[in-house]
PDB file of C-alpha atoms and ligand atoms in Angstrom:
ATOM      1  CA  MET U  24       3.490   1.628  16.758  1.00  0.00           C
ATOM      2  CA  SER U  25       3.479   5.411  16.352  1.00  0.00           C
ATOM      3  CA  GLU U  26       5.848   6.968  13.831  1.00  0.00           C
ATOM      4  CA  SER U  27       7.771   8.836  16.525  1.00  0.00           C
ATOM      5  CA  ARG U  28       8.264   5.641  18.549  1.00  0.00           C
ATOM      6  CA  PHE U  29       9.462   3.828  15.427  1.00  0.00           C
ATOM      7  CA  ASP U  30      11.821   6.698  14.624  1.00  0.00           C
ATOM      8  CA  ASP U  31      13.178   6.655  18.203  1.00  0.00           C
ATOM      9  CA  GLN U  32      13.891   2.924  18.021  1.00  0.00           C
ATOM     10  CA  LEU U  33      15.481   3.242  14.593  1.00  0.00           C
ATOM     11  CA  GLU U  34      17.658   6.125  15.778  1.00  0.00           C
ATOM     12  CA  ALA U  35      18.831   4.022  18.751  1.00  0.00           C
ATOM     13  CA  MET U  36      19.791   1.176  16.420  1.00  0.00           C
ATOM     14  CA  VAL U  37      21.609   3.505  14.033  1.00  0.00           C
ATOM     15  CA  ARG U  38      23.539   4.919  16.989  1.00  0.00           C
ATOM     16  CA  ALA U  39      24.390   1.402  18.232  1.00  0.00           C
ATOM     17  CA  ARG U  40      25.650   0.476  14.768  1.00  0.00           C
ATOM     18  CA  ASP U  41      27.666   3.672  14.367  1.00  0.00           C
ATOM     19  CA  ASP U  42      29.183   3.080  17.820  1.00  0.00           C
ATOM     20  CA  GLY U  43      30.211  -0.422  16.725  1.00  0.00           C
ATOM     21  CA  LEU U  44      27.882  -2.167  19.173  1.00  0.00           C
ATOM     22  CA  ILE U  45      25.935  -4.018  16.448  1.00  0.00           C
ATOM     23  CA  GLY U  46      26.925  -5.016  12.934  1.00  0.00           C
ATOM     24  CA  GLY U  47      23.933  -3.569  11.140  1.00  0.00           C
ATOM     25  CA  VAL U  48      20.351  -2.443  11.450  1.00  0.00           C
ATOM     26  CA  GLY U  49      17.822  -5.275  11.100  1.00  0.00           C
ATOM     27  CA  LEU U  50      14.081  -4.745  11.283  1.00  0.00           C
ATOM     28  CA  SER U  51      11.344  -7.113  12.374  1.00  0.00           C
ATOM     29  CA  ASN U  52       7.559  -7.050  12.017  1.00  0.00           C
ATOM     30  CA  VAL U  53       7.624  -3.902   9.937  1.00  0.00           C
ATOM     31  CA  SER U  54       5.058  -2.565   7.505  1.00  0.00           C
ATOM     32  CA  LEU U  55       5.989  -1.409   4.009  1.00  0.00           C
ATOM     33  CA  HIS U  56       5.646   2.176   5.201  1.00  0.00           C
ATOM     34  CA  GLN U  57       8.025   1.590   8.117  1.00  0.00           C
ATOM     35  CA  LEU U  58      10.564  -0.164   5.887  1.00  0.00           C
ATOM     36  CA  ARG U  59      10.518   2.728   3.425  1.00  0.00           C
ATOM     37  CA  ARG U  60      10.772   5.216   6.247  1.00  0.00           C
ATOM     38  CA  ALA U  61      13.846   3.421   7.586  1.00  0.00           C
ATOM     39  CA  LEU U  62      15.450   3.130   4.145  1.00  0.00           C
ATOM     40  CA  ALA U  63      15.080   6.870   3.654  1.00  0.00           C
ATOM     41  CA  SER U  64      17.554   7.448   6.480  1.00  0.00           C
ATOM     42  CA  THR U  65      19.775   4.386   6.818  1.00  0.00           C
ATOM     43  CA  GLU U  66      20.943   1.071   5.406  1.00  0.00           C
ATOM     44  CA  VAL U  67      18.893  -1.968   6.473  1.00  0.00           C
ATOM     45  CA  VAL U  68      20.749  -5.304   6.476  1.00  0.00           C
ATOM     46  CA  CYS U  69      17.780  -7.668   6.945  1.00  0.00           C
ATOM     47  CA  VAL U  70      14.049  -7.817   7.593  1.00  0.00           C
ATOM     48  CA  GLN U  71      12.298 -10.524   9.616  1.00  0.00           C
ATOM     49  CA  ASN U  72       8.502 -10.686   9.230  1.00  0.00           C
ATOM     50  CA  SER U  73       5.978 -13.479   9.497  1.00  0.00           C
ATOM     51  CA  TYR U  74       5.517 -14.971   6.032  1.00  0.00           C
ATOM     52  CA  SER U  75       4.563 -18.352   4.626  1.00  0.00           C
ATOM     53  CA  VAL U  76       2.517 -20.010   1.896  1.00  0.00           C
ATOM     54  CA  GLY U  77      -0.489 -19.567   4.191  1.00  0.00           C
ATOM     55  CA  ALA U  78       0.243 -16.048   5.499  1.00  0.00           C
ATOM     56  CA  ARG U  79       1.211 -13.607   2.785  1.00  0.00           C
ATOM     57  CA  SER U  80       0.400 -10.169   4.147  1.00  0.00           C
ATOM     58  CA  SER U  81       4.110  -9.275   4.135  1.00  0.00           C
ATOM     59  CA  ALA U  82       4.393  -9.815   0.376  1.00  0.00           C
ATOM     60  CA  PRO U  83       4.830  -6.047  -0.302  1.00  0.00           C
ATOM     61  CA  VAL U  84       7.601  -5.905   2.317  1.00  0.00           C
ATOM     62  CA  LEU U  85       9.315  -8.893   0.706  1.00  0.00           C
ATOM     63  CA  ALA U  86       9.044  -7.219  -2.720  1.00  0.00           C
ATOM     64  CA  GLU U  87      10.567  -4.006  -1.388  1.00  0.00           C
ATOM     65  CA  CYS U  88      13.392  -5.992   0.193  1.00  0.00           C
ATOM     66  CA  ALA U  89      14.024  -7.721  -3.143  1.00  0.00           C
ATOM     67  CA  ARG U  90      14.140  -4.327  -4.899  1.00  0.00           C
ATOM     68  CA  HIS U  91      16.846  -3.168  -2.475  1.00  0.00           C
ATOM     69  CA  GLY U  92      18.735  -6.480  -2.250  1.00  0.00           C
ATOM     70  CA  ILE U  93      17.878  -6.844   1.431  1.00  0.00           C
ATOM     71  CA  PRO U  94      17.731 -10.375   2.899  1.00  0.00           C
ATOM     72  CA  PHE U  95      14.201 -11.275   4.006  1.00  0.00           C
ATOM     73  CA  VAL U  96      13.919 -13.859   6.813  1.00  0.00           C
ATOM     74  CA  PRO U  97      10.377 -15.187   7.246  1.00  0.00           C
ATOM     75  CA  TRP U  98       9.465 -16.331  10.714  1.00  0.00           C
ATOM     76  CA  ALA U  99       6.819 -19.027  11.166  1.00  0.00           C
ATOM     77  CA  PRO U 100       7.895 -20.319   7.728  1.00  0.00           C
ATOM     78  CA  LEU U 101       5.739 -23.427   8.120  1.00  0.00           C
ATOM     79  CA  GLY U 102       2.637 -21.344   8.713  1.00  0.00           C
ATOM     80  CA  SER U 103       0.176 -21.641  11.520  1.00  0.00           C
ATOM     81  CA  ARG U 104      -1.523 -24.796  12.774  1.00  0.00           C
ATOM     82  CA  GLY U 105      -3.348 -26.467   9.913  1.00  0.00           C
ATOM     83  CA  THR U 106      -1.372 -24.826   7.087  1.00  0.00           C
ATOM     84  CA  LEU U 107       0.543 -28.002   6.304  1.00  0.00           C
ATOM     85  CA  ASP U 108      -2.744 -29.920   6.058  1.00  0.00           C
ATOM     86  CA  ALA U 109      -4.007 -27.701   3.238  1.00  0.00           C
ATOM     87  CA  ARG U 110      -4.972 -29.853   0.276  1.00  0.00           C
ATOM     88  CA  PRO U 111      -2.940 -27.990  -2.378  1.00  0.00           C
ATOM     89  CA  ILE U 112       0.210 -28.435  -0.271  1.00  0.00           C
ATOM     90  CA  ARG U 113      -0.568 -32.139   0.218  1.00  0.00           C
ATOM     91  CA  ARG U 114      -1.142 -32.610  -3.521  1.00  0.00           C
ATOM     92  CA  VAL U 115       2.104 -30.892  -4.525  1.00  0.00           C
ATOM     93  CA  ALA U 116       3.996 -32.866  -1.860  1.00  0.00           C
ATOM     94  CA  ALA U 117       2.572 -36.153  -3.163  1.00  0.00           C
ATOM     95  CA  ARG U 118       3.630 -35.291  -6.730  1.00  0.00           C
ATOM     96  CA  HIS U 119       7.221 -34.728  -5.634  1.00  0.00           C
ATOM     97  CA  GLY U 120       7.450 -37.492  -3.019  1.00  0.00           C
ATOM     98  CA  ALA U 121       8.145 -34.717  -0.507  1.00  0.00           C
ATOM     99  CA  THR U 122       6.623 -33.726   2.819  1.00  0.00           C
ATOM    100  CA  ALA U 123       4.228 -30.825   3.296  1.00  0.00           C
ATOM    101  CA  ALA U 124       6.870 -28.978   5.342  1.00  0.00           C
ATOM    102  CA  GLN U 125       9.351 -29.311   2.482  1.00  0.00           C
ATOM    103  CA  VAL U 126       6.812 -27.883   0.050  1.00  0.00           C
ATOM    104  CA  ALA U 127       6.134 -24.935   2.383  1.00  0.00           C
ATOM    105  CA  LEU U 128       9.872 -24.223   2.654  1.00  0.00           C
ATOM    106  CA  ALA U 129      10.497 -24.716  -1.085  1.00  0.00           C
ATOM    107  CA  TRP U 130       7.660 -22.269  -1.796  1.00  0.00           C
ATOM    108  CA  LEU U 131       9.437 -19.649   0.316  1.00  0.00           C
ATOM    109  CA  LEU U 132      12.756 -20.273  -1.439  1.00  0.00           C
ATOM    110  CA  ALA U 133      10.958 -19.824  -4.765  1.00  0.00           C
ATOM    111  CA  GLN U 134       9.883 -16.306  -3.745  1.00  0.00           C
ATOM    112  CA  GLY U 135      13.335 -14.888  -4.429  1.00  0.00           C
ATOM    113  CA  PRO U 136      17.059 -15.273  -3.860  1.00  0.00           C
ATOM    114  CA  ASN U 137      16.913 -12.839  -0.933  1.00  0.00           C
ATOM    115  CA  VAL U 138      14.726 -15.223   1.137  1.00  0.00           C
ATOM    116  CA  LEU U 139      16.685 -16.909   3.942  1.00  0.00           C
ATOM    117  CA  LEU U 140      15.010 -19.639   6.004  1.00  0.00           C
ATOM    118  CA  ILE U 141      15.197 -20.246   9.740  1.00  0.00           C
ATOM    119  CA  PRO U 142      12.677 -23.037  10.428  1.00  0.00           C
ATOM    120  CA  GLY U 143      12.811 -23.864  14.135  1.00  0.00           C
ATOM    121  CA  THR U 144      12.976 -27.500  15.219  1.00  0.00           C
ATOM    122  CA  ALA U 145      14.032 -29.581  18.179  1.00  0.00           C
ATOM    123  CA  SER U 146      13.997 -32.753  16.052  1.00  0.00           C
ATOM    124  CA  ARG U 147      16.975 -34.116  14.101  1.00  0.00           C
ATOM    125  CA  ALA U 148      14.609 -35.786  11.642  1.00  0.00           C
ATOM    126  CA  HIS U 149      12.856 -32.474  10.962  1.00  0.00           C
ATOM    127  CA  LEU U 150      16.217 -30.741  10.627  1.00  0.00           C
ATOM    128  CA  ALA U 151      17.279 -33.209   7.911  1.00  0.00           C
ATOM    129  CA  GLU U 152      13.875 -32.889   6.239  1.00  0.00           C
ATOM    130  CA  ASN U 153      14.033 -29.096   6.307  1.00  0.00           C
ATOM    131  CA  LEU U 154      17.570 -28.984   4.918  1.00  0.00           C
ATOM    132  CA  ALA U 155      16.527 -31.297   2.056  1.00  0.00           C
ATOM    133  CA  ALA U 156      13.799 -28.815   1.088  1.00  0.00           C
ATOM    134  CA  GLY U 157      16.582 -26.842  -0.596  1.00  0.00           C
ATOM    135  CA  GLN U 158      16.756 -29.607  -3.228  1.00  0.00           C
ATOM    136  CA  LEU U 159      13.057 -29.398  -4.060  1.00  0.00           C
ATOM    137  CA  THR U 160      12.309 -27.248  -7.098  1.00  0.00           C
ATOM    138  CA  LEU U 161       8.668 -26.337  -7.566  1.00  0.00           C
ATOM    139  CA  THR U 162       7.266 -25.986 -11.084  1.00  0.00           C
ATOM    140  CA  GLY U 163       5.036 -23.208 -12.412  1.00  0.00           C
ATOM    141  CA  PRO U 164       1.940 -25.425 -12.040  1.00  0.00           C
ATOM    142  CA  ASP U 165       3.012 -26.282  -8.465  1.00  0.00           C
ATOM    143  CA  LEU U 166       3.284 -22.581  -7.614  1.00  0.00           C
ATOM    144  CA  ALA U 167      -0.087 -21.858  -9.229  1.00  0.00           C
ATOM    145  CA  GLU U 168      -1.678 -24.626  -7.180  1.00  0.00           C
ATOM    146  CA  LEU U 169      -0.063 -23.309  -4.002  1.00  0.00           C
ATOM    147  CA  ASP U 170      -1.633 -19.917  -4.746  1.00  0.00           C
ATOM    148  CA  THR U 171      -4.957 -21.587  -3.867  1.00  0.00           C
ATOM    149  CA  VAL U 172      -3.868 -22.310  -0.274  1.00  0.00           C
ATOM    150  CA  PRO U 173      -6.199 -20.326   2.002  1.00  0.00           C
ATOM    151  CA  THR U 174      -4.253 -17.404   3.421  1.00  0.00           C
ATOM    152  CA  GLY U 175      -4.569 -15.633   6.722  1.00  0.00           C
ATOM    153  CA  SER U 176      -2.433 -12.728   7.890  1.00  0.00           C
TER     154      SER U 176
HETATM  155  N1  LIG L  17      10.817 -11.766  14.739  1.00  0.00           N
HETATM  156  C1  LIG L  17       9.791 -12.328  15.361  1.00  0.00           C
HETATM  157  O1  LIG L  17       8.831 -11.651  15.772  1.00  0.00           O
HETATM  158  C2  LIG L  17       9.770 -13.810  15.538  1.00  0.00           C
HETATM  159  C3  LIG L  17       8.606 -14.438  15.997  1.00  0.00           C
HETATM  160  C4  LIG L  17       8.591 -15.825  16.112  1.00  0.00           C
HETATM  161  C5  LIG L  17       9.733 -16.562  15.808  1.00  0.00           C
HETATM  162  N2  LIG L  17      10.861 -15.925  15.392  1.00  0.00           N
HETATM  163  C6  LIG L  17      12.064 -16.714  15.038  1.00  0.00           C
HETATM  164  O2  LIG L  17      11.778 -17.499  13.900  1.00  0.00           O
HETATM  165  C7  LIG L  17      12.543 -18.704  13.945  1.00  0.00           C
HETATM  166  C8  LIG L  17      11.626 -19.849  13.676  1.00  0.00           C
HETATM  167  O3  LIG L  17      10.713 -20.027  14.761  1.00  0.00           O
HETATM  168  P1  LIG L  17       9.161 -20.154  14.593  1.00  0.00           P
HETATM  169  O4  LIG L  17       8.520 -19.908  15.878  1.00  0.00           O
HETATM  170  O5  LIG L  17       8.811 -19.273  13.472  1.00  0.00           O
HETATM  171  O6  LIG L  17       8.909 -21.615  14.297  1.00  0.00           O
HETATM  172  P2  LIG L  17       8.709 -22.379  12.949  1.00  0.00           P
HETATM  173  O7  LIG L  17      10.040 -22.547  12.377  1.00  0.00           O
HETATM  174  O8  LIG L  17       7.643 -21.779  12.102  1.00  0.00           O
HETATM  175  O9  LIG L  17       8.070 -23.738  13.458  1.00  0.00           O
HETATM  176  C9  LIG L  17       8.567 -24.406  14.497  1.00  0.00           C
HETATM  177  C10 LIG L  17       7.587 -25.548  14.728  1.00  0.00           C
HETATM  178  O10 LIG L  17       7.478 -26.320  13.543  1.00  0.00           O
HETATM  179  C11 LIG L  17       7.814 -27.671  13.827  1.00  0.00           C
HETATM  180  N3  LIG L  17       8.572 -28.194  12.695  1.00  0.00           N
HETATM  181  C12 LIG L  17       9.811 -27.839  12.256  1.00  0.00           C
HETATM  182  N4  LIG L  17      10.158 -28.546  11.181  1.00  0.00           N
HETATM  183  C13 LIG L  17       9.112 -29.381  10.918  1.00  0.00           C
HETATM  184  C14 LIG L  17       8.855 -30.349   9.933  1.00  0.00           C
HETATM  185  N5  LIG L  17       9.745 -30.620   8.982  1.00  0.00           N
HETATM  186  N6  LIG L  17       7.662 -30.987   9.955  1.00  0.00           N
HETATM  187  C15 LIG L  17       6.735 -30.732  10.886  1.00  0.00           C
HETATM  188  N7  LIG L  17       6.911 -29.807  11.866  1.00  0.00           N
HETATM  189  C16 LIG L  17       8.094 -29.144  11.876  1.00  0.00           C
HETATM  190  C17 LIG L  17       8.633 -27.638  15.071  1.00  0.00           C
HETATM  191  O11 LIG L  17       8.428 -28.816  15.795  1.00  0.00           O
HETATM  192  P3  LIG L  17       9.658 -29.842  16.058  1.00  0.00           P
HETATM  193  O12 LIG L  17      10.533 -29.226  17.078  1.00  0.00           O
HETATM  194  O13 LIG L  17       8.949 -31.069  16.528  1.00  0.00           O
HETATM  195  O14 LIG L  17      10.349 -30.038  14.740  1.00  0.00           O
HETATM  196  C18 LIG L  17       8.021 -26.439  15.818  1.00  0.00           C
HETATM  197  O15 LIG L  17       6.871 -26.850  16.525  1.00  0.00           O
HETATM  198  C19 LIG L  17      13.214 -18.725  15.324  1.00  0.00           C
HETATM  199  O16 LIG L  17      14.566 -18.345  15.143  1.00  0.00           O
HETATM  200  C20 LIG L  17      12.465 -17.680  16.114  1.00  0.00           C
HETATM  201  O17 LIG L  17      13.285 -17.046  17.071  1.00  0.00           O
HETATM  202  C21 LIG L  17      10.896 -14.582  15.231  1.00  0.00           C
END
């Protein structure tokens, strides 16, 4: 997206917020440059980018959010097809008696207190499993092993 188009969209959101039409300005699928550009002119209440143990290209955006205390909401938190089959995830899951999905979600929660999860599911069993991921605490060695998961974008 061009800078002027981004600026136009941001300006429209700022106007909508100032007019009381929305509660705050949230950004999605932004680069670090775009986030910084937005922060230079307004408050940002949350950022939603794709991010998971197998797709870490938004790590600099997450770090910038953490620096500013901005909630970061990763979409596709379970990664793309095949992510949950990655051997390091399977090994860590086996050590904890957890599922691969729980490990993927616990990894995200371990990235910082500003990470909020919205895993999508149409299954009650998966909902219960995903909620229980909040009880799973990964160790330093677990996190180091998960750093060997092949990453895409
Ligand atoms: N800002 C954006 O550009 C953007 C883009 C995409 C999505 N989103 C948002 O992100 C949120 C999450 O959606 P998402 O598309 O990213 O999906 P997701 O949460 O990454 O994954 C959903 C898929 O994972 C499966 N799943 C969920 N829990 C599971 C578990 N414990 N074990 C195995 N499979 C499991 C679901 O199948 P079951 O139904 O069978 O559980 C579903 O097929 C939504 O609110 C969506 O609107 C935002």
